[in-house]
Amino acid sequence: MNNNNRAPRNRTITLTDDERNELRKSLVVPEHVEGPLDKYLDQTINANLLDALPLLPDAFADLIIIDPPYNLTKDFNGNKFAARTEEAYDEYLASWFPLVCKKLKPNGSLYLCGDWKCTSALQRAMEKELTVLNRITWQREKGRGAKSNWKNSMEDIWFGVKNADDYYFDVEAVKQKRRVIAPYKVDGKPKDWEESDDGNYRLTYPSNFWDDISVPFWSMPENTDHPTQKPEKLYAKLILASSRPGDIIFDPFLGSGTASVVAKKLGRHYCGIEMNEEYCLLAQKRLNLADQDKSIQGYSDGVFWERNTAQLQKKQD
């Protein structure tokens, strides 16, 4: 989209030609990958996945987050992915998913994103390589809806590990702060909730259904023109729950960089592979911006807030 056609309040991250020329210098290409850890750590690799994977060491990642092309026809800035039969999509997953799993540490965790149409294929692929522990479903509130079908507003994230007896999971790091609608008291004191000038809130343990996610749109500073960009808040939950500070987060379909950006903001190392140069450059710009701004919309004070409630509190302040 031409920047001149954007609304004045549009905060979508874009690139100038000068920025492209400068950011291109920071990208890693396959012939520069093989070697010591620092060759790929905290880097964006601009390459085809199958070309780059053999150059990366096995068992290097503590956490892998994958957002592959769903079984839909989609144009990714000129790289077109065509919908195919279920059998052909299974074959597509089999061509790279086992290779990606080899990059996971023995005690590592992996999250695999998809929609209703391809989720069964993702489950089949996961069960061949890992132990599936759960399926997260998150509410993707975007779009106008459909006239002849139910509006598609949910997506899945499959959670798997290499060793079900040895993996990291920090539930305390991903608690959600929810408003208390009907406060309950015992002997005049709040029970399992806190009373404050800003309202009544309860810290709750997370379930596998997430209804507090806002999909990036034009007024959010994390937004890019990538057609399937994942929210920073969504990935922050995965990274905080399944990695420690200093761990390595790997995303083999990096897109415009959300996994790497959130990893950086939360004090983790990162590595991402993306075949489209424009998206790599957007990722690099977002990583640079993260040096000045480590905030994640909907996550503050060590907790995740219900959609819009943290912003309401700040307005009251």
PDB file of C-alpha atoms in Angstrom:
ATOM      1  CA  MET A   1       0.000   0.000   0.000  1.00  0.00           C
ATOM      2  CA  ASN A   2       1.211   3.520  -0.802  1.00  0.00           C
ATOM      3  CA  ASN A   3       2.046   5.338   2.427  1.00  0.00           C
ATOM      4  CA  ASN A   4       0.370   8.457   1.043  1.00  0.00           C
ATOM      5  CA  ASN A   5      -2.971   6.638   1.071  1.00  0.00           C
ATOM      6  CA  ARG A   6      -2.818   5.717   4.769  1.00  0.00           C
ATOM      7  CA  ALA A   7      -4.926   7.488   7.384  1.00  0.00           C
ATOM      8  CA  PRO A   8      -3.059  10.010   9.560  1.00  0.00           C
ATOM      9  CA  ARG A   9      -3.444   7.783  12.661  1.00  0.00           C
ATOM     10  CA  ASN A  10      -2.267   4.667  10.834  1.00  0.00           C
ATOM     11  CA  ARG A  11       0.715   3.271  12.761  1.00  0.00           C
ATOM     12  CA  THR A  12       1.521   0.371  10.426  1.00  0.00           C
ATOM     13  CA  ILE A  13       5.277  -0.240  10.194  1.00  0.00           C
ATOM     14  CA  THR A  14       6.536   0.465   6.681  1.00  0.00           C
ATOM     15  CA  LEU A  15       9.918   0.699   4.953  1.00  0.00           C
ATOM     16  CA  THR A  16      11.575   3.359   2.878  1.00  0.00           C
ATOM     17  CA  ASP A  17      14.087   2.470   0.171  1.00  0.00           C
ATOM     18  CA  ASP A  18      16.886   3.879   2.329  1.00  0.00           C
ATOM     19  CA  GLU A  19      15.799   1.671   5.224  1.00  0.00           C
ATOM     20  CA  ARG A  20      15.692  -1.366   2.951  1.00  0.00           C
ATOM     21  CA  ASN A  21      19.234  -0.737   1.767  1.00  0.00           C
ATOM     22  CA  GLU A  22      20.517  -0.350   5.319  1.00  0.00           C
ATOM     23  CA  LEU A  23      18.545  -3.209   6.914  1.00  0.00           C
ATOM     24  CA  ARG A  24      19.508  -5.594   4.102  1.00  0.00           C
ATOM     25  CA  LYS A  25      23.085  -5.493   5.441  1.00  0.00           C
ATOM     26  CA  SER A  26      21.954  -7.128   8.703  1.00  0.00           C
ATOM     27  CA  LEU A  27      20.272 -10.152   7.108  1.00  0.00           C
ATOM     28  CA  VAL A  28      21.971 -13.549   7.136  1.00  0.00           C
ATOM     29  CA  VAL A  29      21.993 -15.597   3.930  1.00  0.00           C
ATOM     30  CA  PRO A  30      22.598 -19.397   3.840  1.00  0.00           C
ATOM     31  CA  GLU A  31      26.282 -19.281   2.946  1.00  0.00           C
ATOM     32  CA  HIS A  32      26.919 -17.281   6.140  1.00  0.00           C
ATOM     33  CA  VAL A  33      24.986 -19.580   8.507  1.00  0.00           C
ATOM     34  CA  GLU A  34      27.143 -22.659   9.024  1.00  0.00           C
ATOM     35  CA  GLY A  35      29.637 -22.289  11.867  1.00  0.00           C
ATOM     36  CA  PRO A  36      29.700 -21.137  15.504  1.00  0.00           C
ATOM     37  CA  LEU A  37      26.559 -20.324  17.460  1.00  0.00           C
ATOM     38  CA  ASP A  38      26.938 -16.579  16.956  1.00  0.00           C
ATOM     39  CA  LYS A  39      26.478 -17.048  13.223  1.00  0.00           C
ATOM     40  CA  TYR A  40      22.745 -17.624  13.646  1.00  0.00           C
ATOM     41  CA  LEU A  41      21.925 -16.503  17.196  1.00  0.00           C
ATOM     42  CA  ASP A  42      19.796 -13.337  17.319  1.00  0.00           C
ATOM     43  CA  GLN A  43      19.688 -13.273  13.525  1.00  0.00           C
ATOM     44  CA  THR A  44      17.149 -13.236  10.710  1.00  0.00           C
ATOM     45  CA  ILE A  45      18.016 -15.726   7.984  1.00  0.00           C
ATOM     46  CA  ASN A  46      16.712 -14.789   4.536  1.00  0.00           C
ATOM     47  CA  ALA A  47      16.415 -18.165   2.812  1.00  0.00           C
ATOM     48  CA  ASN A  48      14.182 -20.991   1.770  1.00  0.00           C
ATOM     49  CA  LEU A  49      13.496 -23.170   4.795  1.00  0.00           C
ATOM     50  CA  LEU A  50      14.810 -26.388   3.249  1.00  0.00           C
ATOM     51  CA  ASP A  51      18.026 -24.634   2.211  1.00  0.00           C
ATOM     52  CA  ALA A  52      18.687 -23.159   5.653  1.00  0.00           C
ATOM     53  CA  LEU A  53      17.665 -26.017   7.963  1.00  0.00           C
ATOM     54  CA  PRO A  54      20.595 -28.352   7.134  1.00  0.00           C
ATOM     55  CA  LEU A  55      23.019 -25.571   8.043  1.00  0.00           C
ATOM     56  CA  LEU A  56      21.622 -25.117  11.555  1.00  0.00           C
ATOM     57  CA  PRO A  57      22.791 -27.468  14.330  1.00  0.00           C
ATOM     58  CA  ASP A  58      20.404 -30.076  15.679  1.00  0.00           C
ATOM     59  CA  ALA A  59      18.966 -29.660  19.193  1.00  0.00           C
ATOM     60  CA  PHE A  60      19.813 -25.962  19.494  1.00  0.00           C
ATOM     61  CA  ALA A  61      16.371 -24.478  20.265  1.00  0.00           C
ATOM     62  CA  ASP A  62      14.642 -24.470  23.640  1.00  0.00           C
ATOM     63  CA  LEU A  63      11.339 -23.426  22.084  1.00  0.00           C
ATOM     64  CA  ILE A  64      10.089 -23.551  18.501  1.00  0.00           C
ATOM     65  CA  ILE A  65       7.063 -21.569  17.360  1.00  0.00           C
ATOM     66  CA  ILE A  66       5.743 -22.370  13.874  1.00  0.00           C
ATOM     67  CA  ASP A  67       3.158 -20.419  11.908  1.00  0.00           C
ATOM     68  CA  PRO A  68       3.256 -22.160   8.512  1.00  0.00           C
ATOM     69  CA  PRO A  69       1.058 -21.404   5.496  1.00  0.00           C
ATOM     70  CA  TYR A  70      -2.391 -22.793   6.234  1.00  0.00           C
ATOM     71  CA  ASN A  71      -4.116 -24.877   3.579  1.00  0.00           C
ATOM     72  CA  LEU A  72      -5.476 -21.746   1.921  1.00  0.00           C
ATOM     73  CA  THR A  73      -4.593 -19.875  -1.236  1.00  0.00           C
ATOM     74  CA  LYS A  74      -2.672 -16.830  -0.029  1.00  0.00           C
ATOM     75  CA  ASP A  75      -0.301 -14.286  -1.545  1.00  0.00           C
ATOM     76  CA  PHE A  76       2.653 -13.501   0.717  1.00  0.00           C
ATOM     77  CA  ASN A  77       4.076 -10.429  -0.993  1.00  0.00           C
ATOM     78  CA  GLY A  78       4.442 -12.245  -4.309  1.00  0.00           C
ATOM     79  CA  ASN A  79       5.157 -15.705  -2.883  1.00  0.00           C
ATOM     80  CA  LYS A  80       1.899 -17.526  -3.514  1.00  0.00           C
ATOM     81  CA  PHE A  81       0.801 -20.577  -1.536  1.00  0.00           C
ATOM     82  CA  ALA A  82      -1.979 -22.572  -3.199  1.00  0.00           C
ATOM     83  CA  ALA A  83      -4.621 -24.571  -1.351  1.00  0.00           C
ATOM     84  CA  ARG A  84      -4.302 -28.293  -1.998  1.00  0.00           C
ATOM     85  CA  THR A  85      -5.947 -31.603  -1.133  1.00  0.00           C
ATOM     86  CA  GLU A  86      -5.696 -32.882   2.422  1.00  0.00           C
ATOM     87  CA  GLU A  87      -3.298 -35.603   1.315  1.00  0.00           C
ATOM     88  CA  ALA A  88      -1.086 -33.099  -0.488  1.00  0.00           C
ATOM     89  CA  TYR A  89      -1.045 -30.824   2.557  1.00  0.00           C
ATOM     90  CA  ASP A  90       0.010 -33.796   4.703  1.00  0.00           C
ATOM     91  CA  GLU A  91       2.878 -34.364   2.266  1.00  0.00           C
ATOM     92  CA  TYR A  92       3.806 -30.687   2.442  1.00  0.00           C
ATOM     93  CA  LEU A  93       4.035 -30.849   6.251  1.00  0.00           C
ATOM     94  CA  ALA A  94       6.046 -34.071   6.053  1.00  0.00           C
ATOM     95  CA  SER A  95       8.593 -32.372   3.795  1.00  0.00           C
ATOM     96  CA  TRP A  96       9.800 -30.014   6.535  1.00  0.00           C
ATOM     97  CA  PHE A  97       8.188 -30.639   9.947  1.00  0.00           C
ATOM     98  CA  PRO A  98      10.357 -33.647  10.976  1.00  0.00           C
ATOM     99  CA  LEU A  99      13.457 -31.643   9.995  1.00  0.00           C
ATOM    100  CA  VAL A 100      12.349 -28.721  12.160  1.00  0.00           C
ATOM    101  CA  CYS A 101      11.749 -31.041  15.125  1.00  0.00           C
ATOM    102  CA  LYS A 102      15.387 -32.121  14.947  1.00  0.00           C
ATOM    103  CA  LYS A 103      16.368 -28.572  15.905  1.00  0.00           C
ATOM    104  CA  LEU A 104      14.514 -28.872  19.245  1.00  0.00           C
ATOM    105  CA  LYS A 105      16.407 -29.705  22.418  1.00  0.00           C
ATOM    106  CA  PRO A 106      15.497 -33.013  24.145  1.00  0.00           C
ATOM    107  CA  ASN A 107      13.600 -31.078  26.841  1.00  0.00           C
ATOM    108  CA  GLY A 108      12.239 -28.453  24.449  1.00  0.00           C
ATOM    109  CA  SER A 109       8.692 -27.437  23.541  1.00  0.00           C
ATOM    110  CA  LEU A 110       7.048 -26.686  20.207  1.00  0.00           C
ATOM    111  CA  TYR A 111       3.910 -24.767  19.240  1.00  0.00           C
ATOM    112  CA  LEU A 112       2.302 -25.187  15.812  1.00  0.00           C
ATOM    113  CA  CYS A 113      -0.341 -22.724  14.576  1.00  0.00           C
ATOM    114  CA  GLY A 114      -3.255 -23.446  12.257  1.00  0.00           C
ATOM    115  CA  ASP A 115      -6.924 -22.884  11.485  1.00  0.00           C
ATOM    116  CA  TRP A 116      -9.933 -25.206  11.502  1.00  0.00           C
ATOM    117  CA  LYS A 117      -9.282 -26.389   7.968  1.00  0.00           C
ATOM    118  CA  CYS A 118      -5.737 -27.656   8.509  1.00  0.00           C
ATOM    119  CA  THR A 119      -5.757 -28.411  12.250  1.00  0.00           C
ATOM    120  CA  SER A 120      -6.316 -32.155  11.800  1.00  0.00           C
ATOM    121  CA  ALA A 121      -3.294 -32.325   9.492  1.00  0.00           C
ATOM    122  CA  LEU A 122      -1.213 -30.445  12.065  1.00  0.00           C
ATOM    123  CA  GLN A 123      -2.244 -32.890  14.770  1.00  0.00           C
ATOM    124  CA  ARG A 124      -1.255 -35.846  12.610  1.00  0.00           C
ATOM    125  CA  ALA A 125       2.133 -34.289  11.869  1.00  0.00           C
ATOM    126  CA  MET A 126       2.751 -33.489  15.541  1.00  0.00           C
ATOM    127  CA  GLU A 127       1.848 -36.956  16.784  1.00  0.00           C
ATOM    128  CA  LYS A 128       4.437 -38.556  14.506  1.00  0.00           C
ATOM    129  CA  GLU A 129       7.302 -36.528  15.991  1.00  0.00           C
ATOM    130  CA  LEU A 130       6.312 -35.286  19.470  1.00  0.00           C
ATOM    131  CA  THR A 131       4.059 -35.897  22.427  1.00  0.00           C
ATOM    132  CA  VAL A 132       1.020 -33.655  22.054  1.00  0.00           C
ATOM    133  CA  LEU A 133       0.079 -32.094  25.395  1.00  0.00           C
ATOM    134  CA  ASN A 134      -2.704 -29.724  24.416  1.00  0.00           C
ATOM    135  CA  ARG A 135      -4.497 -27.702  21.786  1.00  0.00           C
ATOM    136  CA  ILE A 136      -4.941 -24.008  22.452  1.00  0.00           C
ATOM    137  CA  THR A 137      -7.806 -22.246  20.706  1.00  0.00           C
ATOM    138  CA  TRP A 138      -7.711 -18.478  20.499  1.00  0.00           C
ATOM    139  CA  GLN A 139     -10.343 -16.029  19.390  1.00  0.00           C
ATOM    140  CA  ARG A 140      -9.267 -14.228  16.245  1.00  0.00           C
ATOM    141  CA  GLU A 141     -11.725 -11.325  16.151  1.00  0.00           C
ATOM    142  CA  LYS A 142     -11.201  -9.808  12.728  1.00  0.00           C
ATOM    143  CA  GLY A 143     -13.097  -9.589   9.469  1.00  0.00           C
ATOM    144  CA  ARG A 144     -16.670  -8.840   8.524  1.00  0.00           C
ATOM    145  CA  GLY A 145     -18.030 -12.362   8.524  1.00  0.00           C
ATOM    146  CA  ALA A 146     -19.619 -14.646   5.964  1.00  0.00           C
ATOM    147  CA  LYS A 147     -23.156 -14.653   4.581  1.00  0.00           C
ATOM    148  CA  SER A 148     -23.449 -18.382   3.861  1.00  0.00           C
ATOM    149  CA  ASN A 149     -21.367 -19.831   6.715  1.00  0.00           C
ATOM    150  CA  TRP A 150     -20.317 -19.150  10.288  1.00  0.00           C
ATOM    151  CA  LYS A 151     -17.693 -16.437  10.591  1.00  0.00           C
ATOM    152  CA  ASN A 152     -14.248 -17.995  11.057  1.00  0.00           C
ATOM    153  CA  SER A 153     -12.916 -16.299  14.200  1.00  0.00           C
ATOM    154  CA  MET A 154     -10.928 -19.066  15.922  1.00  0.00           C
ATOM    155  CA  GLU A 155      -7.467 -20.518  15.399  1.00  0.00           C
ATOM    156  CA  ASP A 156      -5.568 -23.379  17.022  1.00  0.00           C
ATOM    157  CA  ILE A 157      -2.076 -23.761  18.430  1.00  0.00           C
ATOM    158  CA  TRP A 158      -0.881 -27.336  19.039  1.00  0.00           C
ATOM    159  CA  PHE A 159       1.465 -27.754  21.998  1.00  0.00           C
ATOM    160  CA  GLY A 160       3.961 -30.619  21.910  1.00  0.00           C
ATOM    161  CA  VAL A 161       7.189 -31.694  23.604  1.00  0.00           C
ATOM    162  CA  LYS A 162       9.969 -34.169  22.929  1.00  0.00           C
ATOM    163  CA  ASN A 163       9.867 -35.630  26.427  1.00  0.00           C
ATOM    164  CA  ALA A 164       6.620 -35.550  28.400  1.00  0.00           C
ATOM    165  CA  ASP A 165       8.580 -36.210  31.595  1.00  0.00           C
ATOM    166  CA  ASP A 166      11.097 -33.409  31.098  1.00  0.00           C
ATOM    167  CA  TYR A 167       9.961 -30.044  29.755  1.00  0.00           C
ATOM    168  CA  TYR A 168       9.681 -26.505  31.112  1.00  0.00           C
ATOM    169  CA  PHE A 169       6.338 -24.833  31.819  1.00  0.00           C
ATOM    170  CA  ASP A 170       5.875 -21.741  34.016  1.00  0.00           C
ATOM    171  CA  VAL A 171       2.175 -21.248  34.659  1.00  0.00           C
ATOM    172  CA  GLU A 172       2.865 -18.401  37.105  1.00  0.00           C
ATOM    173  CA  ALA A 173       4.311 -16.328  34.245  1.00  0.00           C
ATOM    174  CA  VAL A 174       1.106 -16.412  32.203  1.00  0.00           C
ATOM    175  CA  LYS A 175      -1.616 -15.602  34.697  1.00  0.00           C
ATOM    176  CA  GLN A 176      -4.442 -13.413  33.472  1.00  0.00           C
ATOM    177  CA  LYS A 177      -5.917 -10.443  35.291  1.00  0.00           C
ATOM    178  CA  ARG A 178      -9.693 -10.523  34.986  1.00  0.00           C
ATOM    179  CA  ARG A 179     -12.339  -8.123  36.174  1.00  0.00           C
ATOM    180  CA  VAL A 180     -14.599  -9.471  38.909  1.00  0.00           C
ATOM    181  CA  ILE A 181     -18.224  -8.943  37.906  1.00  0.00           C
ATOM    182  CA  ALA A 182     -19.855 -10.318  41.062  1.00  0.00           C
ATOM    183  CA  PRO A 183     -17.429  -9.837  43.984  1.00  0.00           C
ATOM    184  CA  TYR A 184     -17.738 -12.478  46.707  1.00  0.00           C
ATOM    185  CA  LYS A 185     -16.671 -11.722  50.253  1.00  0.00           C
ATOM    186  CA  VAL A 186     -16.117 -13.812  53.360  1.00  0.00           C
ATOM    187  CA  ASP A 187     -16.314 -11.984  56.700  1.00  0.00           C
ATOM    188  CA  GLY A 188     -16.400  -8.747  54.757  1.00  0.00           C
ATOM    189  CA  LYS A 189     -13.127  -9.440  52.933  1.00  0.00           C
ATOM    190  CA  PRO A 190     -12.604 -10.236  49.219  1.00  0.00           C
ATOM    191  CA  LYS A 191     -12.256 -13.951  48.491  1.00  0.00           C
ATOM    192  CA  ASP A 192      -9.779 -14.791  45.703  1.00  0.00           C
ATOM    193  CA  TRP A 193      -9.833 -11.278  44.283  1.00  0.00           C
ATOM    194  CA  GLU A 194      -8.355  -7.845  44.968  1.00  0.00           C
ATOM    195  CA  GLU A 195     -10.218  -4.629  45.661  1.00  0.00           C
ATOM    196  CA  SER A 196      -8.551  -1.448  44.396  1.00  0.00           C
ATOM    197  CA  ASP A 197      -9.341   2.088  43.295  1.00  0.00           C
ATOM    198  CA  ASP A 198      -9.006   0.914  39.687  1.00  0.00           C
ATOM    199  CA  GLY A 199     -11.613  -1.820  40.089  1.00  0.00           C
ATOM    200  CA  ASN A 200     -11.957  -5.391  41.273  1.00  0.00           C
ATOM    201  CA  TYR A 201      -9.628  -7.957  39.701  1.00  0.00           C
ATOM    202  CA  ARG A 202      -8.705 -11.610  40.067  1.00  0.00           C
ATOM    203  CA  LEU A 203      -5.529 -13.332  38.926  1.00  0.00           C
ATOM    204  CA  THR A 204      -6.506 -16.567  37.181  1.00  0.00           C
ATOM    205  CA  TYR A 205      -4.611 -19.526  35.790  1.00  0.00           C
ATOM    206  CA  PRO A 206      -4.767 -19.735  31.993  1.00  0.00           C
ATOM    207  CA  SER A 207      -6.927 -22.238  30.166  1.00  0.00           C
ATOM    208  CA  ASN A 208      -6.475 -23.504  26.619  1.00  0.00           C
ATOM    209  CA  PHE A 209      -9.109 -21.056  25.327  1.00  0.00           C
ATOM    210  CA  TRP A 210      -7.865 -17.496  24.903  1.00  0.00           C
ATOM    211  CA  ASP A 211     -10.386 -14.714  24.334  1.00  0.00           C
ATOM    212  CA  ASP A 212      -8.129 -11.777  25.229  1.00  0.00           C
ATOM    213  CA  ILE A 213      -6.130 -11.431  21.994  1.00  0.00           C
ATOM    214  CA  SER A 214      -6.361  -8.467  19.615  1.00  0.00           C
ATOM    215  CA  VAL A 215      -5.238  -9.192  16.058  1.00  0.00           C
ATOM    216  CA  PRO A 216      -2.835  -6.463  14.853  1.00  0.00           C
ATOM    217  CA  PHE A 217      -4.574  -3.709  12.926  1.00  0.00           C
ATOM    218  CA  TRP A 218      -3.647  -0.303  11.512  1.00  0.00           C
ATOM    219  CA  SER A 219      -3.714   1.700  14.762  1.00  0.00           C
ATOM    220  CA  MET A 220      -1.426  -0.705  16.653  1.00  0.00           C
ATOM    221  CA  PRO A 221       2.319   0.063  16.580  1.00  0.00           C
ATOM    222  CA  GLU A 222       3.209  -3.601  15.997  1.00  0.00           C
ATOM    223  CA  ASN A 223       1.154  -3.846  12.802  1.00  0.00           C
ATOM    224  CA  THR A 224       2.712  -4.576   9.401  1.00  0.00           C
ATOM    225  CA  ASP A 225       1.249  -5.350   5.987  1.00  0.00           C
ATOM    226  CA  HIS A 226       1.930  -9.081   6.424  1.00  0.00           C
ATOM    227  CA  PRO A 227      -1.432 -10.790   5.708  1.00  0.00           C
ATOM    228  CA  THR A 228      -1.273 -13.329   8.563  1.00  0.00           C
ATOM    229  CA  GLN A 229       0.741 -11.514  11.243  1.00  0.00           C
ATOM    230  CA  LYS A 230       0.409 -13.014  14.724  1.00  0.00           C
ATOM    231  CA  PRO A 231      -0.104 -10.698  17.725  1.00  0.00           C
ATOM    232  CA  GLU A 232       2.826 -10.049  20.056  1.00  0.00           C
ATOM    233  CA  LYS A 233       0.605 -10.798  23.040  1.00  0.00           C
ATOM    234  CA  LEU A 234      -0.204 -14.248  21.649  1.00  0.00           C
ATOM    235  CA  TYR A 235       3.458 -15.195  21.287  1.00  0.00           C
ATOM    236  CA  ALA A 236       4.357 -13.617  24.630  1.00  0.00           C
ATOM    237  CA  LYS A 237       2.181 -16.220  26.345  1.00  0.00           C
ATOM    238  CA  LEU A 238       3.932 -19.076  24.551  1.00  0.00           C
ATOM    239  CA  ILE A 239       7.413 -17.712  25.216  1.00  0.00           C
ATOM    240  CA  LEU A 240       6.850 -16.897  28.891  1.00  0.00           C
ATOM    241  CA  ALA A 241       5.198 -20.248  29.598  1.00  0.00           C
ATOM    242  CA  SER A 242       7.686 -22.459  27.765  1.00  0.00           C
ATOM    243  CA  SER A 243      11.089 -20.775  28.015  1.00  0.00           C
ATOM    244  CA  ARG A 244      13.423 -19.192  30.522  1.00  0.00           C
ATOM    245  CA  PRO A 245      15.265 -15.878  30.134  1.00  0.00           C
ATOM    246  CA  GLY A 246      18.287 -16.488  27.922  1.00  0.00           C
ATOM    247  CA  ASP A 247      16.723 -19.475  26.122  1.00  0.00           C
ATOM    248  CA  ILE A 248      16.742 -19.728  22.320  1.00  0.00           C
ATOM    249  CA  ILE A 249      13.457 -19.255  20.431  1.00  0.00           C
ATOM    250  CA  PHE A 250      13.361 -20.528  16.833  1.00  0.00           C
ATOM    251  CA  ASP A 251      10.763 -19.649  14.203  1.00  0.00           C
ATOM    252  CA  PRO A 252      11.244 -21.337  10.788  1.00  0.00           C
ATOM    253  CA  PHE A 253       8.438 -19.272   9.166  1.00  0.00           C
ATOM    254  CA  LEU A 254       9.307 -15.903  10.666  1.00  0.00           C
ATOM    255  CA  GLY A 255       7.100 -13.687   8.518  1.00  0.00           C
ATOM    256  CA  SER A 256       7.384 -10.084   9.691  1.00  0.00           C
ATOM    257  CA  GLY A 257       9.204 -11.116  12.841  1.00  0.00           C
ATOM    258  CA  THR A 258       6.774 -11.425  15.736  1.00  0.00           C
ATOM    259  CA  ALA A 259       8.485 -14.420  17.392  1.00  0.00           C
ATOM    260  CA  SER A 260      11.928 -12.812  17.276  1.00  0.00           C
ATOM    261  CA  VAL A 261      10.643  -9.422  18.406  1.00  0.00           C
ATOM    262  CA  VAL A 262       8.775 -10.831  21.403  1.00  0.00           C
ATOM    263  CA  ALA A 263      11.715 -13.054  22.314  1.00  0.00           C
ATOM    264  CA  LYS A 264      13.972  -9.994  22.322  1.00  0.00           C
ATOM    265  CA  LYS A 265      11.523  -7.949  24.394  1.00  0.00           C
ATOM    266  CA  LEU A 266      11.306 -10.757  26.970  1.00  0.00           C
ATOM    267  CA  GLY A 267      15.055 -11.343  27.284  1.00  0.00           C
ATOM    268  CA  ARG A 268      15.389 -14.473  25.138  1.00  0.00           C
ATOM    269  CA  HIS A 269      17.664 -15.241  22.209  1.00  0.00           C
ATOM    270  CA  TYR A 270      16.074 -15.811  18.821  1.00  0.00           C
ATOM    271  CA  CYS A 271      16.620 -17.180  15.350  1.00  0.00           C
ATOM    272  CA  GLY A 272      14.209 -16.920  12.431  1.00  0.00           C
ATOM    273  CA  ILE A 273      14.066 -18.106   8.837  1.00  0.00           C
ATOM    274  CA  GLU A 274      11.992 -16.260   6.235  1.00  0.00           C
ATOM    275  CA  MET A 275      12.209 -16.613   2.454  1.00  0.00           C
ATOM    276  CA  ASN A 276      10.646 -13.235   1.574  1.00  0.00           C
ATOM    277  CA  GLU A 277      13.176 -10.418   1.816  1.00  0.00           C
ATOM    278  CA  GLU A 278      10.582  -7.683   2.428  1.00  0.00           C
ATOM    279  CA  TYR A 279       9.273  -9.510   5.502  1.00  0.00           C
ATOM    280  CA  CYS A 280      12.833 -10.060   6.738  1.00  0.00           C
ATOM    281  CA  LEU A 281      13.467  -6.335   6.468  1.00  0.00           C
ATOM    282  CA  LEU A 282      10.271  -5.577   8.395  1.00  0.00           C
ATOM    283  CA  ALA A 283      11.410  -8.025  11.070  1.00  0.00           C
ATOM    284  CA  GLN A 284      14.760  -6.255  11.313  1.00  0.00           C
ATOM    285  CA  LYS A 285      13.087  -2.859  11.649  1.00  0.00           C
ATOM    286  CA  ARG A 286      10.807  -4.204  14.393  1.00  0.00           C
ATOM    287  CA  LEU A 287      13.812  -5.692  16.190  1.00  0.00           C
ATOM    288  CA  ASN A 288      15.522  -2.293  16.079  1.00  0.00           C
ATOM    289  CA  LEU A 289      12.389  -0.602  17.413  1.00  0.00           C
ATOM    290  CA  ALA A 290      12.331  -3.114  20.284  1.00  0.00           C
ATOM    291  CA  ASP A 291      15.582  -1.597  21.552  1.00  0.00           C
ATOM    292  CA  GLN A 292      13.626   1.528  22.502  1.00  0.00           C
ATOM    293  CA  ASP A 293      10.221   0.040  23.285  1.00  0.00           C
ATOM    294  CA  LYS A 294       9.876  -3.335  25.001  1.00  0.00           C
ATOM    295  CA  SER A 295       6.160  -2.978  25.740  1.00  0.00           C
ATOM    296  CA  ILE A 296       3.684  -5.657  24.642  1.00  0.00           C
ATOM    297  CA  GLN A 297       0.078  -4.572  24.264  1.00  0.00           C
ATOM    298  CA  GLY A 298      -2.110  -6.337  26.824  1.00  0.00           C
ATOM    299  CA  TYR A 299       0.819  -7.479  28.985  1.00  0.00           C
ATOM    300  CA  SER A 300       2.040  -5.312  31.857  1.00  0.00           C
ATOM    301  CA  ASP A 301       3.026  -5.592  35.506  1.00  0.00           C
ATOM    302  CA  GLY A 302       3.859  -9.255  34.902  1.00  0.00           C
ATOM    303  CA  VAL A 303       0.316 -10.296  33.997  1.00  0.00           C
ATOM    304  CA  PHE A 304      -1.898 -10.559  30.933  1.00  0.00           C
ATOM    305  CA  TRP A 305      -4.972  -8.364  30.959  1.00  0.00           C
ATOM    306  CA  GLU A 306      -8.353  -9.019  29.438  1.00  0.00           C
ATOM    307  CA  ARG A 307      -8.821  -7.325  26.086  1.00  0.00           C
ATOM    308  CA  ASN A 308      -8.798  -3.522  26.529  1.00  0.00           C
ATOM    309  CA  THR A 309      -8.860  -3.512  30.363  1.00  0.00           C
ATOM    310  CA  ALA A 310      -5.226  -2.476  30.815  1.00  0.00           C
ATOM    311  CA  GLN A 311      -5.777   0.457  28.485  1.00  0.00           C
ATOM    312  CA  LEU A 312      -8.881   1.457  30.447  1.00  0.00           C
ATOM    313  CA  GLN A 313      -6.914   1.437  33.664  1.00  0.00           C
ATOM    314  CA  LYS A 314      -4.221   3.670  32.182  1.00  0.00           C
ATOM    315  CA  LYS A 315      -6.911   6.145  31.039  1.00  0.00           C
ATOM    316  CA  GLN A 316      -8.281   6.244  34.586  1.00  0.00           C
ATOM    317  CA  ASP A 317      -4.779   6.998  35.878  1.00  0.00           C
TER     318      ASP A 317
END
